[in-house]
Coordinates of C-alpha atoms in Angstrom, one line a residue:
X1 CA 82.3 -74.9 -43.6
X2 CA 81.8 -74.2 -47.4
X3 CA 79.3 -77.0 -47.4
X4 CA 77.5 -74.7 -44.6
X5 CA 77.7 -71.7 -46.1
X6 CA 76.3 -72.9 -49.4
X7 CA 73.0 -75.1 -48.0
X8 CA 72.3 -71.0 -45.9
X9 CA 72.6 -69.6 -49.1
X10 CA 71.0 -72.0 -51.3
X11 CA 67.6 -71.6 -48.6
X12 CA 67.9 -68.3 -48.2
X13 CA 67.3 -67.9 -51.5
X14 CA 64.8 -70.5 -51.7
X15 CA 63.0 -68.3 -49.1
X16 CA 63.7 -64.8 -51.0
X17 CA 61.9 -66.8 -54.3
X18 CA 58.8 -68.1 -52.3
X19 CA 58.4 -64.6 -51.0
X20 CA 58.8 -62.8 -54.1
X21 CA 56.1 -64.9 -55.7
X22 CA 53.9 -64.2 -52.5
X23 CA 54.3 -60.8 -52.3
X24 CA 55.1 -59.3 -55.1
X25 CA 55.0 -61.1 -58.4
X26 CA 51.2 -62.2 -58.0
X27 CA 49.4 -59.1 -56.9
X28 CA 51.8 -57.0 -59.3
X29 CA 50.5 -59.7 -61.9
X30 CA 46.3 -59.2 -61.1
X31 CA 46.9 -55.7 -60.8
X32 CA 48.1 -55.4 -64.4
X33 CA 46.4 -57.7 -66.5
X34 CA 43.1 -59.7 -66.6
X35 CA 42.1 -62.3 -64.2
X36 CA 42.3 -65.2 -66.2
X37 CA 45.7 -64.0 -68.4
X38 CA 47.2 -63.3 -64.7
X39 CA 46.1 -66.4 -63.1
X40 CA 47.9 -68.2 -66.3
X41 CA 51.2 -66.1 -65.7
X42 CA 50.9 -66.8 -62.2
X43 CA 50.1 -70.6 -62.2
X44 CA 53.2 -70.9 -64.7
X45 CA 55.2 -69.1 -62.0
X46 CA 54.2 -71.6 -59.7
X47 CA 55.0 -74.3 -61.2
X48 CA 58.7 -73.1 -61.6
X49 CA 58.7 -72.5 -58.2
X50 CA 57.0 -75.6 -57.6
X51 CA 59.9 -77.8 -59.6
X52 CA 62.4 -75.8 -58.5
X53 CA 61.6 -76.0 -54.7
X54 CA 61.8 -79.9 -55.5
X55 CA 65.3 -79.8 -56.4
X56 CA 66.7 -77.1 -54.0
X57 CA 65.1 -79.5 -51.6
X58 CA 66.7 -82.2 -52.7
X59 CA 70.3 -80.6 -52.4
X60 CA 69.4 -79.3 -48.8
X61 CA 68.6 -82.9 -47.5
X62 CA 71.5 -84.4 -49.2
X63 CA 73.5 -82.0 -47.1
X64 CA 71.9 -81.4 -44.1
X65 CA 72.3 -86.1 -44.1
X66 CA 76.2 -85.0 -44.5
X67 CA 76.5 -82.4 -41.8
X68 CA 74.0 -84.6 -39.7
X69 CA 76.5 -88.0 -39.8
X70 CA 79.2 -85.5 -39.5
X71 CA 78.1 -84.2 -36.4
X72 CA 77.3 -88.3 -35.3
X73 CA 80.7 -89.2 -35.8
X74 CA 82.4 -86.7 -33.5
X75 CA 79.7 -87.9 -30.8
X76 CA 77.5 -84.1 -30.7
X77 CA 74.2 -85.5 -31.9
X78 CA 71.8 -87.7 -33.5
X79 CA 71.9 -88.2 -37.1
X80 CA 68.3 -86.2 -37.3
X81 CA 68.2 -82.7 -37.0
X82 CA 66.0 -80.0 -36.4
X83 CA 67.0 -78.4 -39.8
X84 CA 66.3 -82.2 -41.3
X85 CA 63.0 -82.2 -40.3
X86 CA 62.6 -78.2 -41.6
X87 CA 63.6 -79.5 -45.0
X88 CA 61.2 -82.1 -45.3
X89 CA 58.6 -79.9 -44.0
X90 CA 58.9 -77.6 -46.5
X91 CA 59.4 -80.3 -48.9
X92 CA 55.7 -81.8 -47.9
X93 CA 54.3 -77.9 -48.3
X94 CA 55.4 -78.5 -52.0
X95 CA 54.3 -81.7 -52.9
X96 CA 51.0 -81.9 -51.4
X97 CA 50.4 -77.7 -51.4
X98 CA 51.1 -77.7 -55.1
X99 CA 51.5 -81.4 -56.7
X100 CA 48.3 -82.8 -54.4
X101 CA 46.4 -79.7 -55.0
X102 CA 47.0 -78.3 -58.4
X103 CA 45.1 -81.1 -60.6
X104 CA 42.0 -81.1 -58.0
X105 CA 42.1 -77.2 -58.7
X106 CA 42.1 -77.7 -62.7
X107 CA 38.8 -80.3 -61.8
X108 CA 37.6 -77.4 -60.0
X109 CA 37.9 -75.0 -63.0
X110 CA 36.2 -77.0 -65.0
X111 CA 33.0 -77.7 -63.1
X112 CA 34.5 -81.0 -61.8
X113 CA 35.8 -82.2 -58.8
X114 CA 34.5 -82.5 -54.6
X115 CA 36.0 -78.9 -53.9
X116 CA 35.5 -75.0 -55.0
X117 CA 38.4 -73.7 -57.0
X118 CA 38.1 -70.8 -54.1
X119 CA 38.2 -73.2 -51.3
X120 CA 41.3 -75.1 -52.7
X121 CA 42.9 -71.9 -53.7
X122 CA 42.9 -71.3 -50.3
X123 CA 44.2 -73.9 -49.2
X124 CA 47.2 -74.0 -51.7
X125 CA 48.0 -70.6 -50.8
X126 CA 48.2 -71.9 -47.3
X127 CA 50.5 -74.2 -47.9
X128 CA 52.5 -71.7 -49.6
X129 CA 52.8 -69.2 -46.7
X130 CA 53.3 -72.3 -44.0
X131 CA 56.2 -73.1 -46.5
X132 CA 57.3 -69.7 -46.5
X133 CA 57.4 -69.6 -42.7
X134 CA 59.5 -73.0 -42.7
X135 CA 61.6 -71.6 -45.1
X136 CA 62.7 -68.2 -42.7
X137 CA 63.7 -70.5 -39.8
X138 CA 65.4 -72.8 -41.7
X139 CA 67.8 -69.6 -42.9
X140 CA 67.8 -68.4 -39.8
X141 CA 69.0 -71.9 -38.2
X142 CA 71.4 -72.3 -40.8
X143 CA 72.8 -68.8 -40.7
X144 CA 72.9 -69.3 -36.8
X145 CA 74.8 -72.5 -37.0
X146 CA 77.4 -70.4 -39.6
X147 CA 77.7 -67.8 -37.2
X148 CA 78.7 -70.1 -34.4
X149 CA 81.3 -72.1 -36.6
X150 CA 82.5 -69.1 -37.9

């Protein structure tokens, strides 16, 4: 039940960081100071979120795998679970929204590259927000499952 409690807590606030950063931090950030200091601050930000969001994922596979051969053992479900497959959802938002994106965007800045900075901007932010949305039913899951063990 502790074990629970902690992976709702440790994605709730998971979720409470990503939207933080989405809506507040970043438009607070170009509504304050220059484009290109705030797109620095921001892009720092990011990247905290970014490595961060690697580990928190990390612990929240690890166990979500516990509670999921848990569950397996007393014969109530598979070893995959919906809240698995959240996890690793999210997880792919991160690598490939900011790991897969963020050097083509640097190309981009520089005159380089396939894509418009704008166009992968866009998509990045994407990512960010489908990650965000992952990230809200993932709490509420968890928070769910609490409330019925509870």
């Amino acid at each position: 039940m502790l074990l629970l409690r902690f992976q709702a807590v440790l994605a709730a606030l998971w979720f409470g960081l990503v939207l933080i950063l989405a809506l507040m931090v970043a438009p607070m950030l170009f509504a304050m100071l220059e484009r290109p200091l705030a797109g620095q601050v921001a892009g720092a930000l990011f990247r905290i979120e970014a490595y961060a969001a690697l580990g928190v994922a990390v612990a929240l596979f690890l166990i979500e795998r516990r509670q999921a051969n848990m569950r397996a053992v007393w014969g109530r479900s598979s070893r995959f679970s919906i809240e698995l497959g959240l996890i690793l959802a999210a997880l792919f938002c991160t690598i490939f929204g900011y790991f897969g994106l963020q050097p083509m965007m640097e190309e981009a800045r520089a005159g380089q590259g396939s894509f418009s900075f704008g166009l992968l901007h866009g998509v990045s932010s994407a990512f960010f927000a489908v990650k965000g949305l992952i990230l809200v039913v993932l709490t509420w899951r968890l928070i769910t499952r609490l409330g019925r063990r509870g």
